[in-house]
């Protein structure tokens, strides 16, 4: 019991302590100015002193991330269902989707900004672009890999197409949808930050950029830290949704 | 129903419950996963009958087309020629009145054990209180009454297959189709499942078509064994099994059982035939 506690908490903490020590050592040994690499205590101080600013800018980035992600779900899922169940649609769009997946969507950010301006709309569009593909591609793959026996069982009972979809095909595809959503939410944060980098007047990405341009590196690091917290938070939200939607899946730590 | 019709029915000779006549199946090139360039004859002119309440085994080498025949009887895939009549119906599409047991349990991981059993009742829109009660009784019959609310991944392979058996029986189907249902189980579990199936038949009177490649399993369970040749599957021999009921594992050591095993082995071509004096020819 005690040794498990040490393993689960002690070792990760030791890892963090090691990194912090290495960080302090590099600052001290290299005699680096704060503007290049601030010491951890300065970053911590900036984080506390500018906490209100980080929260308000973080709130903007959080909204962009979540709304864009939800938009990707709302549009991606029905399209996945259509593509997976219609042979013509599948032949028309599935290769296209796979091909488009390899396009670096963030490279489209400047163009999206030209189209939609520097407000919320362009951020939503960029987040949607990066989150949409993993969701639709994984969902289509899940819907098309329903175990053959379950389909035959349903067929032998003369199940309707709707029954097959609701009771067999979709629940069987749910683990794939969740996998896609986890990739999508991670990309969504990146999409939001890129959108803010390219043109924005608010958000953590904007804060990071303006802090570095003012040589306020401790604040930039504090913003980076806030972004990591935000990323973990939205990922945990998706995991929570997974627990609610698919309580039958073994917990993520026990897979593989 | 009017009277003249009834009279004509009584004049006709007694029809078998299930009748498979001259059924052939040719998979066209590209229809199979293997994408062979040539059409594949999976089943060649198969015919046999069976009575209500009988268990008939389809015995043959792996991949010989027995499973294809089972899917044709189920109406899941079309036949190339011939006719399949079950009850009073020519089977051209699923009748919605079969129980299916596959080689893998094929349970739904997102459902509890009892909800897996009730799946057919949901599809047939008969999922009521009586159905739940019957599901409970079936699970008790297979010795799983303590696992009603468990998830499939918490059960062993043999237990999962027992749940699958309950799922196949819940809607009291007129015919049970079993596709090597115990093939993936270890020998001891398989014997237990054989006895369980015999008991279920005694209590439900279900008619069963049972695909297997185990000679002794086929004989132990069946009223009749249909032996298939290698692909393309032809009916090599029909072997009636007259072993008395109730059967138990001791039945396997009776002379009649050994005799049936010898006949089936010869029909499968795994024993060289012998001449009248008993010497190998």
Coordinates of C-alpha atoms in Angstrom, one line a residue:
Chain A
X1 CA 0.0 0.0 0.0
X2 CA 2.7 2.4 1.1
X3 CA 4.9 1.4 -1.8
X4 CA 2.1 2.0 -4.3
X5 CA 1.6 5.5 -2.9
X6 CA 5.3 6.1 -3.4
X7 CA 5.1 4.8 -6.9
X8 CA 2.1 6.8 -7.9
X9 CA 2.9 10.1 -6.2
X10 CA 6.5 10.0 -5.1
X11 CA 8.1 9.2 -8.4
X12 CA 6.2 11.7 -10.5
X13 CA 7.0 14.4 -7.9
X14 CA 10.7 13.4 -8.0
X15 CA 10.6 13.8 -11.8
X16 CA 9.2 17.3 -11.5
X17 CA 11.7 18.2 -8.9
X18 CA 14.5 17.0 -11.1
X19 CA 13.4 19.1 -14.1
X20 CA 13.0 22.2 -11.9
X21 CA 16.5 21.6 -10.5
X22 CA 17.9 21.2 -14.0
X23 CA 16.1 24.4 -15.0
X24 CA 17.5 26.4 -12.0
X25 CA 21.0 24.9 -12.7
X26 CA 21.0 26.0 -16.4
X27 CA 19.9 29.6 -15.4
X28 CA 22.6 29.8 -12.7
X29 CA 25.4 28.1 -14.6
X30 CA 24.8 29.9 -17.9
X31 CA 24.1 33.1 -16.0
X32 CA 21.2 33.6 -18.4
X33 CA 19.2 36.9 -18.3
X34 CA 15.6 36.7 -17.3
X35 CA 14.5 37.7 -20.8
X36 CA 16.1 34.6 -22.2
X37 CA 15.1 32.1 -19.6
X38 CA 13.5 33.2 -16.3
X39 CA 14.1 31.1 -13.2
X40 CA 11.1 29.0 -12.1
X41 CA 10.4 31.3 -9.1
X42 CA 10.0 34.3 -11.5
X43 CA 7.6 32.3 -13.7
X44 CA 5.7 31.3 -10.6
X45 CA 5.6 34.9 -9.4
X46 CA 4.3 36.1 -12.8
X47 CA 1.7 33.3 -12.7
X48 CA 0.4 34.5 -9.3
X49 CA 0.7 38.3 -10.0
X50 CA -1.0 38.1 -13.4
X51 CA -3.5 35.4 -12.5
X52 CA -6.6 37.5 -13.3
X53 CA -5.2 38.2 -16.8
X54 CA -4.3 34.5 -17.4
X55 CA -7.8 33.5 -16.3
X56 CA -9.6 36.0 -18.5
X57 CA -7.4 35.3 -21.6
X58 CA -7.6 31.6 -20.8
X59 CA -11.3 31.8 -20.7
X60 CA -11.3 33.1 -24.3
X61 CA -9.0 30.3 -25.5
X62 CA -11.1 27.7 -23.6
X63 CA -14.3 28.9 -25.3
X64 CA -12.6 28.8 -28.8
X65 CA -11.3 25.3 -28.1
X66 CA -14.5 23.8 -26.8
X67 CA -16.9 25.5 -29.2
X68 CA -14.7 24.6 -32.2
X69 CA -14.5 21.0 -30.9
X70 CA -18.2 20.7 -30.3
X71 CA -18.8 22.1 -33.8
X72 CA -16.5 19.4 -35.1
X73 CA -18.5 16.7 -33.3
X74 CA -21.9 18.1 -34.3
X75 CA -20.9 18.2 -38.0
X76 CA -18.5 15.3 -38.0
X77 CA -20.7 12.6 -36.5
X78 CA -23.7 12.8 -38.9
X79 CA -21.3 13.1 -41.8
X80 CA -19.5 10.0 -40.6
X81 CA -22.8 8.1 -40.3
X82 CA -23.7 9.1 -43.9
X83 CA -20.3 8.2 -45.3
X84 CA -20.1 4.9 -43.5
X85 CA -23.6 3.7 -44.5
X86 CA -23.9 4.9 -48.1
X87 CA -21.8 3.2 -50.7
X88 CA -21.8 6.1 -53.2
X89 CA -21.0 8.7 -50.5
X90 CA -18.3 6.4 -49.2
X91 CA -16.7 6.0 -52.6
X92 CA -16.9 9.8 -53.2
X93 CA -15.6 11.1 -49.9
X94 CA -13.7 8.6 -47.9
X95 CA -10.5 8.7 -50.0
X96 CA -10.8 12.5 -50.0
X97 CA -11.1 12.6 -46.2
X98 CA -8.1 10.4 -45.8
X99 CA -6.2 12.6 -48.2
X100 CA -7.2 15.8 -46.6
X101 CA -6.2 14.5 -43.2
X102 CA -2.6 14.8 -44.2
X103 CA -3.0 18.5 -45.1
X104 CA -1.4 20.6 -42.4
X105 CA -4.6 22.5 -41.5
X106 CA -2.9 25.2 -39.4
X107 CA -1.3 26.3 -42.6
X108 CA -4.7 27.4 -43.7
X109 CA -5.0 29.8 -40.7
X110 CA -3.8 32.9 -42.6
X111 CA -6.4 32.3 -45.3
X112 CA -9.2 31.6 -42.8
X113 CA -8.3 34.9 -41.2
X114 CA -8.6 36.7 -44.5
X115 CA -12.0 35.2 -44.9
X116 CA -13.4 35.5 -41.4
X117 CA -11.5 38.4 -39.7
X118 CA -9.7 38.4 -36.4
X119 CA -12.7 37.6 -34.2
X120 CA -14.1 34.5 -32.7
X121 CA -15.3 33.1 -36.1
X122 CA -11.9 32.6 -37.5
X123 CA -10.7 30.8 -34.4
X124 CA -13.8 28.5 -34.5
X125 CA -13.1 27.7 -38.1
X126 CA -9.5 26.8 -37.5
X127 CA -10.3 24.7 -34.4
X128 CA -13.0 23.0 -36.4
X129 CA -10.7 22.3 -39.3
X130 CA -8.1 20.5 -37.1
X131 CA -10.6 18.7 -34.9
X132 CA -13.0 17.6 -37.6
X133 CA -10.8 15.1 -39.4
X134 CA -9.8 12.8 -36.6
X135 CA -13.4 12.7 -35.5
X136 CA -14.9 11.8 -38.8
X137 CA -12.2 9.4 -39.9
X138 CA -12.2 7.4 -36.7
X139 CA -16.0 7.4 -36.5
X140 CA -16.3 6.1 -40.1
X141 CA -13.6 3.4 -39.3
X142 CA -15.6 2.4 -36.2
X143 CA -19.0 2.3 -38.0
X144 CA -17.5 0.1 -40.7
X145 CA -15.9 -2.4 -38.4
X146 CA -19.0 -3.7 -36.6
X147 CA -18.4 -7.4 -35.8
X148 CA -19.9 -9.4 -38.6
X149 CA -21.6 -11.8 -36.1
X150 CA -23.6 -9.0 -34.5
X151 CA -24.8 -7.8 -37.8
X152 CA -25.8 -11.3 -38.8
X153 CA -27.6 -11.8 -35.5
X154 CA -29.5 -8.6 -36.0
X155 CA -30.3 -9.6 -39.6
X156 CA -31.5 -13.0 -38.6
X157 CA -34.0 -11.2 -36.3
X158 CA -35.1 -8.9 -39.2
X159 CA -33.9 -5.8 -37.4
X160 CA -34.6 -2.5 -39.1
X161 CA -31.7 -0.4 -40.3
X162 CA -32.5 2.1 -37.6
X163 CA -32.5 -0.7 -34.9
X164 CA -29.2 -2.0 -36.3
X165 CA -27.7 1.5 -36.2
X166 CA -28.9 2.4 -32.7
X167 CA -28.4 -0.9 -31.0
X168 CA -25.4 -2.5 -32.8
X169 CA -23.5 -0.3 -35.1
X170 CA -23.2 2.9 -33.1
X171 CA -22.5 1.5 -29.7
X172 CA -19.9 -0.8 -31.3
X173 CA -18.2 2.3 -32.9
X174 CA -18.3 4.3 -29.7
X175 CA -14.7 3.4 -28.6
X176 CA -13.5 4.6 -32.0
X177 CA -15.5 7.9 -31.7
X178 CA -13.9 8.5 -28.3
X179 CA -10.4 7.8 -29.6
X180 CA -11.0 10.3 -32.4
X181 CA -12.4 12.9 -29.9
X182 CA -9.3 12.6 -27.7
X183 CA -7.0 13.3 -30.7
X184 CA -9.4 16.1 -31.8
X185 CA -9.5 17.9 -28.4
X186 CA -5.7 17.9 -28.2
X187 CA -5.4 19.3 -31.7
X188 CA -8.2 21.8 -30.9
X189 CA -6.1 23.6 -28.3
X190 CA -3.2 23.8 -30.8
X191 CA -5.7 25.1 -33.4
X192 CA -7.0 27.8 -31.1
X193 CA -3.4 29.0 -30.2
X194 CA -2.4 29.1 -33.9
X195 CA -5.5 31.1 -34.7
X196 CA -4.6 33.6 -32.0
X197 CA -0.9 33.7 -33.2
X198 CA -2.0 34.6 -36.7
X199 CA -4.4 37.4 -35.8
X200 CA -6.2 38.2 -32.6
X201 CA -6.4 40.6 -29.8
X202 CA -7.2 38.2 -27.0
X203 CA -6.6 34.7 -25.7
X204 CA -3.6 32.9 -24.2
X205 CA -1.8 32.6 -27.6
X206 CA -2.2 36.4 -28.1
X207 CA -0.9 36.9 -24.5
X208 CA 2.1 34.7 -25.1
X209 CA 2.9 36.6 -28.3
X210 CA 2.6 40.1 -26.8
X211 CA 4.5 39.1 -23.7
X212 CA 7.5 37.9 -25.7
X213 CA 7.4 41.1 -27.9
X214 CA 7.5 43.1 -24.7
X215 CA 10.4 41.0 -23.5
X216 CA 8.2 39.9 -20.5
X217 CA 9.4 36.3 -20.7
X218 CA 8.2 35.3 -17.2
X219 CA 4.6 36.1 -18.3
X220 CA 5.1 34.2 -21.6
X221 CA 6.2 31.2 -19.6
X222 CA 3.2 31.7 -17.2
X223 CA 0.9 31.8 -20.3
X224 CA 2.5 28.6 -21.6
X225 CA 1.9 26.9 -18.3
X226 CA -1.7 28.1 -18.3
X227 CA -2.1 26.6 -21.8
X228 CA -0.8 23.2 -20.6
X229 CA -3.3 23.3 -17.7
X230 CA -6.1 24.2 -20.2
X231 CA -5.0 21.4 -22.5
X232 CA -5.1 18.9 -19.6
X233 CA -8.5 20.2 -18.4
X234 CA -10.2 19.8 -21.8
X235 CA -8.7 16.3 -22.2
X236 CA -10.0 15.3 -18.8
X237 CA -13.5 16.7 -19.9
X238 CA -13.4 14.3 -22.8
X239 CA -12.4 11.4 -20.5
X240 CA -15.2 12.3 -18.2
X241 CA -17.6 12.2 -21.1
X242 CA -16.2 8.8 -22.0
X243 CA -16.9 7.5 -18.5
X244 CA -20.5 8.8 -18.8
X245 CA -21.1 7.6 -22.4
X246 CA -19.2 4.3 -22.2
X247 CA -19.0 3.1 -18.6
X248 CA -18.4 -0.4 -20.0
X249 CA -15.0 0.5 -21.4
X250 CA -12.2 -0.5 -19.0
X251 CA -10.5 2.6 -17.5
X252 CA -7.8 4.1 -19.8
X253 CA -5.0 3.2 -17.4
X254 CA -5.8 -0.5 -17.7
X255 CA -5.8 -0.6 -21.5
X256 CA -3.0 -1.9 -23.8
Chain B
X1 CA -58.9 -21.8 -42.8
X2 CA -61.6 -23.6 -44.8
X3 CA -62.4 -27.2 -44.7
X4 CA -61.4 -28.4 -48.2
X5 CA -57.9 -27.0 -47.6
X6 CA -57.6 -28.9 -44.3
X7 CA -58.6 -32.1 -46.1
X8 CA -56.0 -31.7 -48.8
X9 CA -53.5 -31.2 -46.0
X10 CA -54.3 -34.5 -44.4
X11 CA -54.1 -36.4 -47.6
X12 CA -50.6 -35.1 -48.3
X13 CA -47.7 -37.2 -46.9
X14 CA -46.2 -36.1 -43.7
X15 CA -43.8 -33.3 -44.5
X16 CA -40.5 -33.0 -42.7
X17 CA -40.1 -29.9 -40.5
X18 CA -37.0 -28.8 -42.3
X19 CA -36.2 -29.7 -45.8
X20 CA -33.0 -28.8 -47.7
X21 CA -33.2 -29.9 -51.3
X22 CA -30.5 -29.7 -53.9
X23 CA -29.0 -26.6 -52.5
X24 CA -25.9 -25.3 -54.3
X25 CA -23.9 -22.1 -53.6
X26 CA -21.4 -20.7 -56.0
X27 CA -19.5 -17.6 -54.8
X28 CA -18.8 -15.4 -57.9
X29 CA -15.3 -14.1 -58.3
X30 CA -14.8 -11.0 -56.0
X31 CA -17.7 -11.9 -53.8
X32 CA -15.4 -13.6 -51.3
X33 CA -12.8 -11.8 -49.1
X34 CA -10.1 -13.8 -50.7
X35 CA -10.8 -12.2 -54.1
X36 CA -10.1 -15.3 -56.0
X37 CA -10.3 -14.8 -59.7
X38 CA -12.3 -18.1 -60.2
X39 CA -15.9 -18.6 -58.9
X40 CA -15.8 -20.8 -55.9
X41 CA -18.3 -23.7 -55.5
X42 CA -18.9 -23.8 -51.7
X43 CA -21.8 -26.2 -51.7
X44 CA -22.7 -28.7 -54.3
X45 CA -26.3 -30.2 -54.4
X46 CA -26.8 -30.7 -50.7
X47 CA -30.1 -32.4 -49.6
X48 CA -31.4 -33.6 -46.3
X49 CA -34.5 -33.5 -44.1
X50 CA -35.0 -33.2 -40.4
X51 CA -38.0 -33.5 -38.0
X52 CA -39.2 -31.0 -35.4
X53 CA -37.2 -31.3 -32.2
X54 CA -34.3 -33.1 -33.8
X55 CA -30.7 -32.1 -33.4
X56 CA -28.9 -32.5 -36.7
X57 CA -25.1 -32.1 -36.9
X58 CA -23.4 -30.9 -40.1
X59 CA -20.0 -32.6 -39.8
X60 CA -17.1 -32.0 -42.2
X61 CA -13.6 -30.6 -42.6
X62 CA -12.9 -27.0 -41.7
X63 CA -13.9 -24.6 -44.4
X64 CA -15.9 -27.1 -46.4
X65 CA -19.0 -25.0 -46.7
X66 CA -21.1 -26.2 -43.7
X67 CA -21.2 -22.6 -42.4
X68 CA -22.3 -21.4 -45.8
X69 CA -25.2 -23.9 -45.6
X70 CA -26.1 -22.6 -42.2
X71 CA -26.2 -19.0 -43.4
X72 CA -28.4 -20.1 -46.4
X73 CA -30.8 -21.8 -44.0
X74 CA -30.8 -18.6 -42.0
X75 CA -31.7 -16.6 -45.1
X76 CA -28.6 -14.4 -44.5
X77 CA -27.1 -15.2 -47.9
X78 CA -28.8 -16.2 -51.1
X79 CA -28.4 -19.7 -52.6
X80 CA -27.5 -20.3 -56.2
X81 CA -30.0 -23.1 -56.6
X82 CA -32.2 -25.5 -54.7
X83 CA -34.8 -24.9 -52.0
X84 CA -34.8 -24.6 -48.2
X85 CA -38.1 -25.0 -46.4
X86 CA -38.3 -24.6 -42.6
X87 CA -41.7 -25.1 -41.0
X88 CA -44.1 -23.9 -43.7
X89 CA -41.8 -21.3 -45.2
X90 CA -39.5 -21.3 -48.2
X91 CA -36.5 -19.4 -46.9
X92 CA -35.4 -16.6 -49.1
X93 CA -34.7 -14.0 -46.4
X94 CA -34.4 -14.2 -42.6
X95 CA -37.6 -15.5 -41.0
X96 CA -36.9 -13.6 -37.7
X97 CA -37.5 -16.8 -35.8
X98 CA -34.1 -18.4 -35.4
X99 CA -31.6 -18.5 -32.6
X100 CA -28.0 -18.1 -33.6
X101 CA -24.9 -19.2 -31.7
X102 CA -21.5 -18.4 -33.3
X103 CA -18.1 -19.8 -32.7
X104 CA -17.1 -16.6 -30.7
X105 CA -19.6 -15.6 -28.1
X106 CA -20.1 -12.3 -29.9
X107 CA -21.7 -10.6 -26.9
X108 CA -22.1 -6.8 -26.8
X109 CA -19.5 -5.4 -24.4
X110 CA -21.7 -2.4 -23.7
X111 CA -24.6 -4.5 -22.4
X112 CA -24.9 -6.4 -19.1
X113 CA -25.4 -10.1 -19.3
X114 CA -29.1 -10.0 -19.0
X115 CA -29.4 -7.1 -21.5
X116 CA -27.3 -9.2 -23.9
X117 CA -29.8 -12.1 -23.4
X118 CA -32.7 -9.7 -24.0
X119 CA -31.3 -8.2 -27.2
X120 CA -33.5 -10.4 -29.6
X121 CA -36.6 -9.4 -27.6
X122 CA -35.7 -5.7 -28.0
X123 CA -35.4 -6.2 -31.8
X124 CA -38.7 -8.1 -31.9
X125 CA -40.3 -5.5 -29.6
X126 CA -41.3 -8.1 -27.1
X127 CA -39.1 -6.9 -24.3
X128 CA -41.6 -7.0 -21.4
X129 CA -41.7 -8.3 -17.9
X130 CA -42.3 -11.9 -19.0
X131 CA -39.2 -11.6 -21.2
X132 CA -37.1 -10.5 -18.3
X133 CA -38.4 -13.3 -16.2
X134 CA -37.6 -15.8 -18.9
X135 CA -34.1 -14.4 -19.3
X136 CA -33.6 -14.9 -15.6
X137 CA -34.8 -18.5 -15.9
X138 CA -32.5 -19.2 -18.8
X139 CA -29.5 -17.8 -17.0
X140 CA -30.4 -19.9 -14.1
X141 CA -30.6 -23.0 -16.3
X142 CA -27.1 -22.4 -17.6
X143 CA -25.8 -21.7 -14.1
X144 CA -25.2 -18.0 -14.4
X145 CA -27.9 -16.5 -12.2
X146 CA -25.2 -14.8 -10.1
X147 CA -23.9 -12.9 -13.1
X148 CA -27.1 -11.2 -14.4
X149 CA -25.7 -7.7 -14.0
X150 CA -22.1 -8.5 -15.0
X151 CA -20.4 -7.2 -18.1
X152 CA -19.2 -9.8 -20.7
X153 CA -15.5 -9.1 -20.1
X154 CA -15.8 -10.2 -16.5
X155 CA -16.8 -13.7 -17.7
X156 CA -14.7 -16.6 -18.9
X157 CA -15.0 -17.8 -22.5
X158 CA -17.3 -20.7 -21.5
X159 CA -19.5 -18.5 -19.4
X160 CA -19.8 -16.0 -22.3
X161 CA -20.8 -18.8 -24.6
X162 CA -23.5 -19.8 -22.1
X163 CA -24.8 -16.3 -22.2
X164 CA -24.8 -16.5 -26.0
X165 CA -26.8 -19.7 -25.7
X166 CA -29.4 -17.9 -23.6
X167 CA -29.6 -15.1 -26.1
X168 CA -30.3 -17.6 -28.8
X169 CA -33.1 -19.2 -26.8
X170 CA -34.8 -16.1 -25.3
X171 CA -37.4 -15.7 -28.1
X172 CA -38.2 -19.4 -28.2
X173 CA -37.1 -19.7 -31.8
X174 CA -38.5 -22.6 -33.9
X175 CA -34.9 -23.4 -35.0
X176 CA -31.5 -23.0 -33.3
X177 CA -28.5 -22.6 -35.6
X178 CA -25.2 -23.3 -34.0
X179 CA -21.9 -22.6 -35.9
X180 CA -19.1 -24.5 -34.2
X181 CA -20.3 -23.0 -30.9
X182 CA -17.9 -24.9 -28.7
X183 CA -15.0 -25.0 -31.1
X184 CA -13.0 -22.4 -29.2
X185 CA -13.4 -23.9 -25.8
X186 CA -11.1 -26.3 -24.0
X187 CA -12.0 -30.0 -23.9
X188 CA -13.5 -30.1 -20.4
X189 CA -15.6 -26.9 -20.9
X190 CA -16.7 -28.3 -24.2
X191 CA -18.0 -31.5 -22.6
X192 CA -19.8 -29.5 -20.0
X193 CA -21.4 -27.4 -22.7
X194 CA -22.4 -30.6 -24.6
X195 CA -24.2 -31.8 -21.5
X196 CA -25.8 -28.4 -21.1
X197 CA -27.0 -28.4 -24.6
X198 CA -28.6 -31.9 -24.2
X199 CA -30.3 -30.7 -21.1
X200 CA -31.6 -27.5 -22.8
X201 CA -33.0 -29.6 -25.6
X202 CA -34.8 -31.8 -23.2
X203 CA -36.3 -28.8 -21.5
X204 CA -37.1 -26.7 -24.5
X205 CA -37.7 -29.2 -27.3
X206 CA -35.7 -27.0 -29.6
X207 CA -34.8 -28.1 -33.2
X208 CA -31.1 -27.6 -33.8
X209 CA -28.8 -27.5 -36.8
X210 CA -25.3 -27.9 -35.3
X211 CA -22.1 -27.3 -37.4
X212 CA -19.0 -29.0 -36.0
X213 CA -15.8 -30.6 -37.1
X214 CA -15.6 -32.8 -34.1
X215 CA -16.8 -36.4 -34.8
X216 CA -17.5 -37.3 -31.2
X217 CA -19.3 -34.1 -30.4
X218 CA -21.5 -34.6 -33.5
X219 CA -22.4 -38.1 -32.4
X220 CA -22.9 -37.3 -28.8
X221 CA -25.4 -34.5 -29.4
X222 CA -27.2 -35.6 -32.6
X223 CA -30.2 -37.5 -33.8
X224 CA -28.7 -37.5 -37.2
X225 CA -25.2 -36.6 -38.5
X226 CA -24.8 -35.2 -42.1
X227 CA -21.2 -35.8 -43.2
X228 CA -19.9 -33.4 -45.8
X229 CA -17.0 -34.0 -48.1
X230 CA -14.2 -31.5 -48.7
X231 CA -14.9 -28.4 -50.7
X232 CA -17.1 -28.3 -52.7
X233 CA -19.2 -29.7 -49.9
X234 CA -21.4 -32.6 -50.9
X235 CA -23.4 -34.7 -48.6
X236 CA -21.2 -37.8 -48.2
X237 CA -23.4 -39.7 -45.9
X238 CA -26.4 -39.4 -43.6
X239 CA -25.9 -41.2 -40.4
X240 CA -28.8 -41.7 -38.0
X241 CA -27.7 -41.8 -34.4
X242 CA -29.8 -44.2 -32.3
X243 CA -28.1 -43.7 -29.0
X244 CA -30.7 -43.7 -26.2
X245 CA -31.6 -40.6 -24.2
X246 CA -30.7 -39.4 -21.7
X247 CA -27.1 -39.4 -22.8
X248 CA -24.2 -38.9 -20.5
X249 CA -20.5 -38.9 -20.8
X250 CA -20.6 -42.7 -20.2
X251 CA -22.5 -42.9 -23.6
X252 CA -19.2 -42.1 -25.2
X253 CA -17.8 -45.5 -24.2
X254 CA -20.6 -47.7 -25.5
X255 CA -20.1 -50.0 -28.5
X256 CA -22.9 -48.2 -30.4
X257 CA -21.1 -44.9 -29.9
X258 CA -17.8 -46.3 -31.2
X259 CA -19.6 -47.9 -34.1
X260 CA -21.1 -44.5 -35.1
X261 CA -17.7 -42.9 -34.8
X262 CA -16.2 -45.5 -37.1
X263 CA -19.0 -45.0 -39.7
X264 CA -18.5 -41.2 -39.5
X265 CA -14.7 -41.5 -39.8
X266 CA -15.0 -43.6 -42.8
X267 CA -17.5 -41.2 -44.4
X268 CA -15.0 -38.4 -43.7
X269 CA -12.3 -40.4 -45.4
X270 CA -10.0 -40.4 -42.3
X271 CA -10.3 -44.2 -42.0
X272 CA -9.3 -46.5 -44.9
X273 CA -12.3 -48.6 -45.9
X274 CA -12.2 -52.3 -44.9
X275 CA -13.6 -55.3 -46.9
X276 CA -16.1 -57.9 -45.6
X277 CA -13.4 -60.0 -43.8
X278 CA -12.4 -56.9 -41.8
X279 CA -9.0 -56.5 -43.4
X280 CA -8.0 -53.2 -44.9
X281 CA -8.4 -53.2 -48.6

